[in-house]
Amino acid sequence: MSYFNVRVYGLLINESNEVLLSDEYEYGQYFTKFPGGGVELGEGLIDALKREFVEECNAAIEVVSHFYTTDFYEKSSFNESQLISVYYIVKAVNSLALDIKTTVFDFSAGSTQSFRWVNISSLSLDEITFKTDKTVVALLKNTLA
């Protein structure tokens, strides 16, 4: 049976025009994406995004504006679902208390996730794993770089 898989992601951009990326290892795969994840049953998009940022980044955020919603077909890389991904520009309520890395997949002991700031103007589509995220990178580069 196929179904829709609704995802929500935050584009956190700092004063140096760098966007926060999440490097992860899950389901036997390495991938780089924006912070965020799945919307749970009974949850709204913004509530889901705020929950995901607390879970992943230990950070409270505010949503600034909608940026992009998937407008083409994308099958999940992990199951048979069709992805619908929604992206928002967000800002941190307080300073981030993350161990920011400079090297891709530089996981701390016992972790399968790390975070990096990458300048939007130098961000390459090859650095991003998933099709919809690559679309968002191209849009970011066209509007913010």
PDB file of N, CA and C in Angstrom, residues 30-128:
ATOM      1  N   TYR A  30      24.256   7.156   4.752  1.00  0.00           N
ATOM      2  CA  TYR A  30      24.708   8.493   5.122  1.00  0.00           C
ATOM      3  C   TYR A  30      23.947   9.488   4.256  1.00  0.00           C
ATOM      4  N   PHE A  31      23.512  10.600   4.852  1.00  0.00           N
ATOM      5  CA  PHE A  31      22.841  11.624   4.063  1.00  0.00           C
ATOM      6  C   PHE A  31      22.967  12.989   4.730  1.00  0.00           C
ATOM      7  N   THR A  32      22.861  14.026   3.901  1.00  0.00           N
ATOM      8  CA  THR A  32      22.899  15.405   4.365  1.00  0.00           C
ATOM      9  C   THR A  32      21.595  16.067   3.961  1.00  0.00           C
ATOM     10  N   LYS A  33      20.983  16.752   4.919  1.00  0.00           N
ATOM     11  CA  LYS A  33      19.680  17.372   4.701  1.00  0.00           C
ATOM     12  C   LYS A  33      19.570  18.608   5.586  1.00  0.00           C
ATOM     13  N   PHE A  34      18.419  19.245   5.525  1.00  0.00           N
ATOM     14  CA  PHE A  34      18.119  20.348   6.424  1.00  0.00           C
ATOM     15  C   PHE A  34      17.497  19.777   7.705  1.00  0.00           C
ATOM     16  N   PRO A  35      17.645  20.461   8.834  1.00  0.00           N
ATOM     17  CA  PRO A  35      17.015  19.971  10.063  1.00  0.00           C
ATOM     18  C   PRO A  35      15.492  19.904   9.908  1.00  0.00           C
ATOM     19  N   GLY A  36      14.921  18.858  10.446  1.00  0.00           N
ATOM     20  CA  GLY A  36      13.477  18.652  10.381  1.00  0.00           C
ATOM     21  C   GLY A  36      13.172  17.195  10.216  1.00  0.00           C
ATOM     22  N   GLY A  37      11.914  16.878   9.940  1.00  0.00           N
ATOM     23  CA  GLY A  37      11.541  15.485   9.786  1.00  0.00           C
ATOM     24  C   GLY A  37      10.056  15.313   9.607  1.00  0.00           C
ATOM     25  N   GLY A  38       9.562  14.171  10.036  1.00  0.00           N
ATOM     26  CA  GLY A  38       8.189  13.779   9.764  1.00  0.00           C
ATOM     27  C   GLY A  38       7.160  14.463  10.643  1.00  0.00           C
ATOM     28  N   VAL A  39       6.014  14.716  10.021  1.00  0.00           N
ATOM     29  CA  VAL A  39       4.861  15.246  10.739  1.00  0.00           C
ATOM     30  C   VAL A  39       4.092  14.057  11.304  1.00  0.00           C
ATOM     31  N   GLU A  40       3.807  14.088  12.596  1.00  0.00           N
ATOM     32  CA  GLU A  40       3.093  13.000  13.248  1.00  0.00           C
ATOM     33  C   GLU A  40       1.588  13.219  13.135  1.00  0.00           C
ATOM     34  N   LEU A  41       0.837  12.133  13.190  1.00  0.00           N
ATOM     35  CA  LEU A  41      -0.616  12.186  13.097  1.00  0.00           C
ATOM     36  C   LEU A  41      -1.169  13.123  14.167  1.00  0.00           C
ATOM     37  N   GLY A  42      -2.034  14.035  13.755  1.00  0.00           N
ATOM     38  CA  GLY A  42      -2.639  14.986  14.672  1.00  0.00           C
ATOM     39  C   GLY A  42      -1.807  16.230  14.924  1.00  0.00           C
ATOM     40  N   GLU A  43      -0.698  16.376  14.222  1.00  0.00           N
ATOM     41  CA  GLU A  43       0.232  17.483  14.445  1.00  0.00           C
ATOM     42  C   GLU A  43       0.196  18.440  13.251  1.00  0.00           C
ATOM     43  N   GLY A  44       0.251  19.730  13.500  1.00  0.00           N
ATOM     44  CA  GLY A  44       0.351  20.712  12.437  1.00  0.00           C
ATOM     45  C   GLY A  44       1.788  20.864  11.975  1.00  0.00           C
ATOM     46  N   LEU A  45       1.974  21.474  10.814  1.00  0.00           N
ATOM     47  CA  LEU A  45       3.307  21.629  10.226  1.00  0.00           C
ATOM     48  C   LEU A  45       4.259  22.412  11.136  1.00  0.00           C
ATOM     49  N   ILE A  46       3.805  23.541  11.624  1.00  0.00           N
ATOM     50  CA  ILE A  46       4.694  24.389  12.429  1.00  0.00           C
ATOM     51  C   ILE A  46       4.993  23.744  13.775  1.00  0.00           C
ATOM     52  N   ASP A  47       3.984  23.120  14.387  1.00  0.00           N
ATOM     53  CA  ASP A  47       4.240  22.405  15.643  1.00  0.00           C
ATOM     54  C   ASP A  47       5.233  21.270  15.418  1.00  0.00           C
ATOM     55  N   ALA A  48       5.106  20.560  14.301  1.00  0.00           N
ATOM     56  CA  ALA A  48       6.032  19.468  13.984  1.00  0.00           C
ATOM     57  C   ALA A  48       7.448  20.003  13.808  1.00  0.00           C
ATOM     58  N   LEU A  49       7.584  21.137  13.105  1.00  0.00           N
ATOM     59  CA  LEU A  49       8.910  21.709  12.883  1.00  0.00           C
ATOM     60  C   LEU A  49       9.540  22.151  14.201  1.00  0.00           C
ATOM     61  N   LYS A  50       8.763  22.779  15.045  1.00  0.00           N
ATOM     62  CA  LYS A  50       9.284  23.191  16.358  1.00  0.00           C
ATOM     63  C   LYS A  50       9.715  21.973  17.174  1.00  0.00           C
ATOM     64  N   ARG A  51       8.913  20.903  17.153  1.00  0.00           N
ATOM     65  CA  ARG A  51       9.274  19.674  17.864  1.00  0.00           C
ATOM     66  C   ARG A  51      10.561  19.081  17.312  1.00  0.00           C
ATOM     67  N   GLU A  52      10.666  19.023  15.980  1.00  0.00           N
ATOM     68  CA  GLU A  52      11.862  18.454  15.355  1.00  0.00           C
ATOM     69  C   GLU A  52      13.115  19.241  15.732  1.00  0.00           C
ATOM     70  N   PHE A  53      13.035  20.566  15.781  1.00  0.00           N
ATOM     71  CA  PHE A  53      14.208  21.372  16.149  1.00  0.00           C
ATOM     72  C   PHE A  53      14.596  21.139  17.610  1.00  0.00           C
ATOM     73  N   VAL A  54      13.615  20.959  18.473  1.00  0.00           N
ATOM     74  CA  VAL A  54      13.942  20.647  19.865  1.00  0.00           C
ATOM     75  C   VAL A  54      14.601  19.272  19.932  1.00  0.00           C
ATOM     76  N   GLU A  55      14.028  18.278  19.233  1.00  0.00           N
ATOM     77  CA  GLU A  55      14.573  16.924  19.265  1.00  0.00           C
ATOM     78  C   GLU A  55      15.964  16.835  18.644  1.00  0.00           C
ATOM     79  N   GLU A  56      16.156  17.461  17.491  1.00  0.00           N
ATOM     80  CA  GLU A  56      17.418  17.338  16.768  1.00  0.00           C
ATOM     81  C   GLU A  56      18.480  18.322  17.249  1.00  0.00           C
ATOM     82  N   CYS A  57      18.076  19.552  17.505  1.00  0.00           N
ATOM     83  CA  CYS A  57      19.035  20.631  17.755  1.00  0.00           C
ATOM     84  C   CYS A  57      18.976  21.180  19.179  1.00  0.00           C
ATOM     85  N   ASN A  58      18.045  20.690  19.987  1.00  0.00           N
ATOM     86  CA  ASN A  58      17.838  21.221  21.323  1.00  0.00           C
ATOM     87  C   ASN A  58      17.650  22.737  21.268  1.00  0.00           C
ATOM     88  N   ALA A  59      16.856  23.175  20.273  1.00  0.00           N
ATOM     89  CA  ALA A  59      16.696  24.611  20.048  1.00  0.00           C
ATOM     90  C   ALA A  59      15.237  24.973  19.788  1.00  0.00           C
ATOM     91  N   ALA A  60      14.803  26.027  20.433  1.00  0.00           N
ATOM     92  CA  ALA A  60      13.486  26.591  20.145  1.00  0.00           C
ATOM     93  C   ALA A  60      13.628  27.512  18.938  1.00  0.00           C
ATOM     94  N   ILE A  61      12.644  27.456  18.038  1.00  0.00           N
ATOM     95  CA  ILE A  61      12.680  28.295  16.838  1.00  0.00           C
ATOM     96  C   ILE A  61      11.372  29.045  16.674  1.00  0.00           C
ATOM     97  N   GLU A  62      11.437  30.083  15.858  1.00  0.00           N
ATOM     98  CA  GLU A  62      10.250  30.781  15.370  1.00  0.00           C
ATOM     99  C   GLU A  62      10.238  30.627  13.861  1.00  0.00           C
ATOM    100  N   VAL A  63       9.056  30.440  13.310  1.00  0.00           N
ATOM    101  CA  VAL A  63       8.918  30.370  11.866  1.00  0.00           C
ATOM    102  C   VAL A  63       8.783  31.790  11.339  1.00  0.00           C
ATOM    103  N   VAL A  64       9.636  32.134  10.370  1.00  0.00           N
ATOM    104  CA  VAL A  64       9.624  33.468   9.774  1.00  0.00           C
ATOM    105  C   VAL A  64       8.687  33.499   8.577  1.00  0.00           C
ATOM    106  N   SER A  65       8.841  32.523   7.671  1.00  0.00           N
ATOM    107  CA  SER A  65       8.005  32.497   6.469  1.00  0.00           C
ATOM    108  C   SER A  65       8.085  31.140   5.781  1.00  0.00           C
ATOM    109  N   HIS A  66       7.070  30.851   5.004  1.00  0.00           N
ATOM    110  CA  HIS A  66       7.083  29.653   4.162  1.00  0.00           C
ATOM    111  C   HIS A  66       8.083  29.892   3.031  1.00  0.00           C
ATOM    112  N   PHE A  67       8.833  28.858   2.663  1.00  0.00           N
ATOM    113  CA  PHE A  67       9.808  29.001   1.581  1.00  0.00           C
ATOM    114  C   PHE A  67       9.463  28.147   0.371  1.00  0.00           C
ATOM    115  N   TYR A  68       9.097  26.876   0.580  1.00  0.00           N
ATOM    116  CA  TYR A  68       8.852  25.992  -0.566  1.00  0.00           C
ATOM    117  C   TYR A  68       8.073  24.765  -0.103  1.00  0.00           C
ATOM    118  N   THR A  69       7.211  24.273  -0.983  1.00  0.00           N
ATOM    119  CA  THR A  69       6.523  22.992  -0.802  1.00  0.00           C
ATOM    120  C   THR A  69       6.748  22.167  -2.051  1.00  0.00           C
ATOM    121  N   THR A  70       7.045  20.893  -1.869  1.00  0.00           N
ATOM    122  CA  THR A  70       7.287  20.000  -3.002  1.00  0.00           C
ATOM    123  C   THR A  70       6.185  20.157  -4.040  1.00  0.00           C
ATOM    124  N   ASP A  71       6.592  20.324  -5.310  1.00  0.00           N
ATOM    125  CA  ASP A  71       5.604  20.456  -6.386  1.00  0.00           C
ATOM    126  C   ASP A  71       5.849  19.442  -7.503  1.00  0.00           C
ATOM    127  N   PHE A  72       6.493  18.339  -7.157  1.00  0.00           N
ATOM    128  CA  PHE A  72       6.728  17.246  -8.099  1.00  0.00           C
ATOM    129  C   PHE A  72       6.689  15.936  -7.313  1.00  0.00           C
ATOM    130  N   TYR A  73       6.648  14.824  -8.020  1.00  0.00           N
ATOM    131  CA  TYR A  73       6.614  13.529  -7.354  1.00  0.00           C
ATOM    132  C   TYR A  73       8.005  13.163  -6.848  1.00  0.00           C
ATOM    133  N   GLU A  74       8.062  12.727  -5.594  1.00  0.00           N
ATOM    134  CA  GLU A  74       9.297  12.165  -5.048  1.00  0.00           C
ATOM    135  C   GLU A  74       8.937  10.983  -4.160  1.00  0.00           C
ATOM    136  N   LYS A  75       9.512   9.840  -4.481  1.00  0.00           N
ATOM    137  CA  LYS A  75       9.349   8.636  -3.671  1.00  0.00           C
ATOM    138  C   LYS A  75      10.365   8.682  -2.541  1.00  0.00           C
ATOM    139  N   SER A  76       9.960   8.235  -1.380  1.00  0.00           N
ATOM    140  CA  SER A  76      10.864   8.162  -0.236  1.00  0.00           C
ATOM    141  C   SER A  76      12.056   7.267  -0.547  1.00  0.00           C
ATOM    142  N   SER A  77      13.200   7.622  -0.003  1.00  0.00           N
ATOM    143  CA  SER A  77      14.401   6.794  -0.126  1.00  0.00           C
ATOM    144  C   SER A  77      14.372   5.618   0.848  1.00  0.00           C
ATOM    145  N   PHE A  78      13.402   5.596   1.757  1.00  0.00           N
ATOM    146  CA  PHE A  78      13.400   4.606   2.828  1.00  0.00           C
ATOM    147  C   PHE A  78      12.204   3.656   2.819  1.00  0.00           C
ATOM    148  N   ASN A  79      11.138   4.003   2.069  1.00  0.00           N
ATOM    149  CA  ASN A  79       9.955   3.134   1.998  1.00  0.00           C
ATOM    150  C   ASN A  79       9.182   3.458   0.717  1.00  0.00           C
ATOM    151  N   GLU A  80       7.974   2.984   0.609  1.00  0.00           N
ATOM    152  CA  GLU A  80       7.191   3.139  -0.622  1.00  0.00           C
ATOM    153  C   GLU A  80       6.316   4.388  -0.636  1.00  0.00           C
ATOM    154  N   SER A  81       6.497   5.286   0.299  1.00  0.00           N
ATOM    155  CA  SER A  81       5.632   6.460   0.385  1.00  0.00           C
ATOM    156  C   SER A  81       6.021   7.539  -0.618  1.00  0.00           C
ATOM    157  N   GLN A  82       5.057   8.419  -0.892  1.00  0.00           N
ATOM    158  CA  GLN A  82       5.301   9.622  -1.687  1.00  0.00           C
ATOM    159  C   GLN A  82       5.549  10.766  -0.710  1.00  0.00           C
ATOM    160  N   LEU A  83       6.674  11.453  -0.904  1.00  0.00           N
ATOM    161  CA  LEU A  83       7.032  12.558  -0.014  1.00  0.00           C
ATOM    162  C   LEU A  83       6.351  13.857  -0.411  1.00  0.00           C
ATOM    163  N   ILE A  84       5.893  14.560   0.593  1.00  0.00           N
ATOM    164  CA  ILE A  84       5.470  15.946   0.455  1.00  0.00           C
ATOM    165  C   ILE A  84       6.256  16.695   1.524  1.00  0.00           C
ATOM    166  N   SER A  85       7.145  17.572   1.083  1.00  0.00           N
ATOM    167  CA  SER A  85       8.033  18.276   2.013  1.00  0.00           C
ATOM    168  C   SER A  85       7.736  19.767   1.989  1.00  0.00           C
ATOM    169  N   VAL A  86       7.675  20.357   3.178  1.00  0.00           N
ATOM    170  CA  VAL A  86       7.396  21.781   3.337  1.00  0.00           C
ATOM    171  C   VAL A  86       8.592  22.404   4.042  1.00  0.00           C
ATOM    172  N   TYR A  87       9.075  23.521   3.502  1.00  0.00           N
ATOM    173  CA  TYR A  87      10.261  24.203   4.026  1.00  0.00           C
ATOM    174  C   TYR A  87       9.879  25.603   4.494  1.00  0.00           C
ATOM    175  N   TYR A  88      10.397  25.954   5.663  1.00  0.00           N
ATOM    176  CA  TYR A  88      10.180  27.274   6.231  1.00  0.00           C
ATOM    177  C   TYR A  88      11.521  27.920   6.547  1.00  0.00           C
ATOM    178  N   ILE A  89      11.586  29.232   6.383  1.00  0.00           N
ATOM    179  CA  ILE A  89      12.697  30.014   6.920  1.00  0.00           C
ATOM    180  C   ILE A  89      12.413  30.147   8.414  1.00  0.00           C
ATOM    181  N   VAL A  90      13.414  29.828   9.234  1.00  0.00           N
ATOM    182  CA  VAL A  90      13.227  29.887  10.678  1.00  0.00           C
ATOM    183  C   VAL A  90      14.354  30.693  11.320  1.00  0.00           C
ATOM    184  N   LYS A  91      14.119  31.100  12.554  1.00  0.00           N
ATOM    185  CA  LYS A  91      15.190  31.722  13.332  1.00  0.00           C
ATOM    186  C   LYS A  91      15.172  31.119  14.722  1.00  0.00           C
ATOM    187  N   ALA A  92      16.343  31.023  15.308  1.00  0.00           N
ATOM    188  CA  ALA A  92      16.479  30.472  16.657  1.00  0.00           C
ATOM    189  C   ALA A  92      16.005  31.511  17.668  1.00  0.00           C
ATOM    190  N   VAL A  93      15.286  31.060  18.680  1.00  0.00           N
ATOM    191  CA  VAL A  93      14.824  31.948  19.738  1.00  0.00           C
ATOM    192  C   VAL A  93      15.996  32.373  20.615  1.00  0.00           C
ATOM    193  N   ASN A  94      16.917  31.439  20.869  1.00  0.00           N
ATOM    194  CA  ASN A  94      18.115  31.701  21.670  1.00  0.00           C
ATOM    195  C   ASN A  94      19.334  31.245  20.883  1.00  0.00           C
ATOM    196  N   SER A  95      20.510  31.498  21.411  1.00  0.00           N
ATOM    197  CA  SER A  95      21.737  31.021  20.777  1.00  0.00           C
ATOM    198  C   SER A  95      21.721  29.503  20.709  1.00  0.00           C
ATOM    199  N   LEU A  96      22.232  28.961  19.600  1.00  0.00           N
ATOM    200  CA  LEU A  96      22.300  27.510  19.449  1.00  0.00           C
ATOM    201  C   LEU A  96      23.375  26.940  20.359  1.00  0.00           C
ATOM    202  N   ALA A  97      23.053  25.838  20.998  1.00  0.00           N
ATOM    203  CA  ALA A  97      24.016  25.142  21.855  1.00  0.00           C
ATOM    204  C   ALA A  97      24.393  23.829  21.191  1.00  0.00           C
ATOM    205  N   LEU A  98      24.800  23.921  19.929  1.00  0.00           N
ATOM    206  CA  LEU A  98      25.178  22.743  19.155  1.00  0.00           C
ATOM    207  C   LEU A  98      26.688  22.669  19.022  1.00  0.00           C
ATOM    208  N   ASP A  99      27.187  21.458  18.917  1.00  0.00           N
ATOM    209  CA  ASP A  99      28.593  21.248  18.596  1.00  0.00           C
ATOM    210  C   ASP A  99      28.698  21.305  17.073  1.00  0.00           C
ATOM    211  N   ILE A 100      28.948  22.481  16.540  1.00  0.00           N
ATOM    212  CA  ILE A 100      28.991  22.681  15.093  1.00  0.00           C
ATOM    213  C   ILE A 100      30.293  22.110  14.546  1.00  0.00           C
ATOM    214  N   LYS A 101      30.180  21.308  13.519  1.00  0.00           N
ATOM    215  CA  LYS A 101      31.338  20.670  12.887  1.00  0.00           C
ATOM    216  C   LYS A 101      31.691  21.411  11.596  1.00  0.00           C
ATOM    217  N   THR A 102      32.870  21.140  11.071  1.00  0.00           N
ATOM    218  CA  THR A 102      33.289  21.718   9.801  1.00  0.00           C
ATOM    219  C   THR A 102      33.477  20.650   8.727  1.00  0.00           C
ATOM    220  N   THR A 103      33.442  19.386   9.160  1.00  0.00           N
ATOM    221  CA  THR A 103      33.652  18.269   8.245  1.00  0.00           C
ATOM    222  C   THR A 103      32.371  17.439   8.178  1.00  0.00           C
ATOM    223  N   VAL A 104      32.020  17.005   6.979  1.00  0.00           N
ATOM    224  CA  VAL A 104      30.819  16.204   6.784  1.00  0.00           C
ATOM    225  C   VAL A 104      30.921  14.877   7.542  1.00  0.00           C
ATOM    226  N   PHE A 105      29.822  14.458   8.154  1.00  0.00           N
ATOM    227  CA  PHE A 105      29.707  13.199   8.903  1.00  0.00           C
ATOM    228  C   PHE A 105      30.733  13.075  10.029  1.00  0.00           C
ATOM    229  N   ASP A 106      31.021  14.184  10.677  1.00  0.00           N
ATOM    230  CA  ASP A 106      31.949  14.209  11.801  1.00  0.00           C
ATOM    231  C   ASP A 106      31.140  14.007  13.087  1.00  0.00           C
ATOM    232  N   PHE A 107      30.711  12.756  13.306  1.00  0.00           N
ATOM    233  CA  PHE A 107      29.844  12.449  14.429  1.00  0.00           C
ATOM    234  C   PHE A 107      30.639  12.356  15.729  1.00  0.00           C
ATOM    235  N   SER A 108      30.076  12.887  16.789  1.00  0.00           N
ATOM    236  CA  SER A 108      30.652  12.697  18.118  1.00  0.00           C
ATOM    237  C   SER A 108      30.401  11.264  18.548  1.00  0.00           C
ATOM    238  N   ALA A 109      31.162  10.791  19.506  1.00  0.00           N
ATOM    239  CA  ALA A 109      31.035   9.410  19.977  1.00  0.00           C
ATOM    240  C   ALA A 109      29.588   9.107  20.366  1.00  0.00           C
ATOM    241  N   GLY A 110      29.053   8.021  19.831  1.00  0.00           N
ATOM    242  CA  GLY A 110      27.706   7.579  20.157  1.00  0.00           C
ATOM    243  C   GLY A 110      26.594   8.283  19.405  1.00  0.00           C
ATOM    244  N   SER A 111      26.943   9.198  18.510  1.00  0.00           N
ATOM    245  CA  SER A 111      25.927   9.953  17.769  1.00  0.00           C
ATOM    246  C   SER A 111      25.941   9.573  16.288  1.00  0.00           C
ATOM    247  N   THR A 112      24.802   9.732  15.646  1.00  0.00           N
ATOM    248  CA  THR A 112      24.705   9.503  14.197  1.00  0.00           C
ATOM    249  C   THR A 112      24.184  10.752  13.497  1.00  0.00           C
ATOM    250  N   GLN A 113      24.401  11.908  14.137  1.00  0.00           N
ATOM    251  CA  GLN A 113      23.988  13.180  13.544  1.00  0.00           C
ATOM    252  C   GLN A 113      24.975  14.258  13.946  1.00  0.00           C
ATOM    253  N   SER A 114      25.307  15.123  12.985  1.00  0.00           N
ATOM    254  CA  SER A 114      26.139  16.286  13.271  1.00  0.00           C
ATOM    255  C   SER A 114      25.634  17.449  12.431  1.00  0.00           C
ATOM    256  N   PHE A 115      26.044  18.652  12.803  1.00  0.00           N
ATOM    257  CA  PHE A 115      25.551  19.860  12.145  1.00  0.00           C
ATOM    258  C   PHE A 115      26.702  20.707  11.638  1.00  0.00           C
ATOM    259  N   ARG A 116      26.467  21.348  10.507  1.00  0.00           N
ATOM    260  CA  ARG A 116      27.462  22.248   9.907  1.00  0.00           C
ATOM    261  C   ARG A 116      26.764  23.491   9.380  1.00  0.00           C
ATOM    262  N   TRP A 117      27.471  24.627   9.440  1.00  0.00           N
ATOM    263  CA  TRP A 117      27.055  25.834   8.734  1.00  0.00           C
ATOM    264  C   TRP A 117      27.749  25.820   7.383  1.00  0.00           C
ATOM    265  N   VAL A 118      27.009  26.074   6.325  1.00  0.00           N
ATOM    266  CA  VAL A 118      27.594  26.143   4.985  1.00  0.00           C
ATOM    267  C   VAL A 118      27.091  27.415   4.318  1.00  0.00           C
ATOM    268  N   ASN A 119      28.022  28.200   3.777  1.00  0.00           N
ATOM    269  CA  ASN A 119      27.643  29.429   3.095  1.00  0.00           C
ATOM    270  C   ASN A 119      26.769  29.098   1.895  1.00  0.00           C
ATOM    271  N   ILE A 120      25.667  29.794   1.773  1.00  0.00           N
ATOM    272  CA  ILE A 120      24.707  29.505   0.702  1.00  0.00           C
ATOM    273  C   ILE A 120      25.352  29.687  -0.672  1.00  0.00           C
ATOM    274  N   SER A 121      26.190  30.704  -0.831  1.00  0.00           N
ATOM    275  CA  SER A 121      26.794  30.952  -2.147  1.00  0.00           C
ATOM    276  C   SER A 121      27.744  29.838  -2.571  1.00  0.00           C
ATOM    277  N   SER A 122      28.343  29.135  -1.614  1.00  0.00           N
ATOM    278  CA  SER A 122      29.281  28.059  -1.963  1.00  0.00           C
ATOM    279  C   SER A 122      28.660  26.670  -1.811  1.00  0.00           C
ATOM    280  N   LEU A 123      27.427  26.595  -1.363  1.00  0.00           N
ATOM    281  CA  LEU A 123      26.757  25.307  -1.171  1.00  0.00           C
ATOM    282  C   LEU A 123      26.533  24.633  -2.522  1.00  0.00           C
ATOM    283  N   SER A 124      26.991  23.404  -2.627  1.00  0.00           N
ATOM    284  CA  SER A 124      26.878  22.632  -3.862  1.00  0.00           C
ATOM    285  C   SER A 124      25.701  21.666  -3.776  1.00  0.00           C
ATOM    286  N   LEU A 125      25.016  21.465  -4.893  1.00  0.00           N
ATOM    287  CA  LEU A 125      23.940  20.478  -4.930  1.00  0.00           C
ATOM    288  C   LEU A 125      24.462  19.088  -4.592  1.00  0.00           C
ATOM    289  N   ASP A 126      25.729  18.835  -4.898  1.00  0.00           N
ATOM    290  CA  ASP A 126      26.333  17.530  -4.609  1.00  0.00           C
ATOM    291  C   ASP A 126      26.478  17.269  -3.113  1.00  0.00           C
ATOM    292  N   GLU A 127      26.448  18.329  -2.291  1.00  0.00           N
ATOM    293  CA  GLU A 127      26.569  18.171  -0.840  1.00  0.00           C
ATOM    294  C   GLU A 127      25.268  17.688  -0.206  1.00  0.00           C
ATOM    295  N   ILE A 128      24.171  17.821  -0.924  1.00  0.00           N
ATOM    296  CA  ILE A 128      22.843  17.512  -0.409  1.00  0.00           C
ATOM    297  C   ILE A 128      22.375  16.192  -1.010  1.00  0.00           C
TER     298      ILE A 128
END
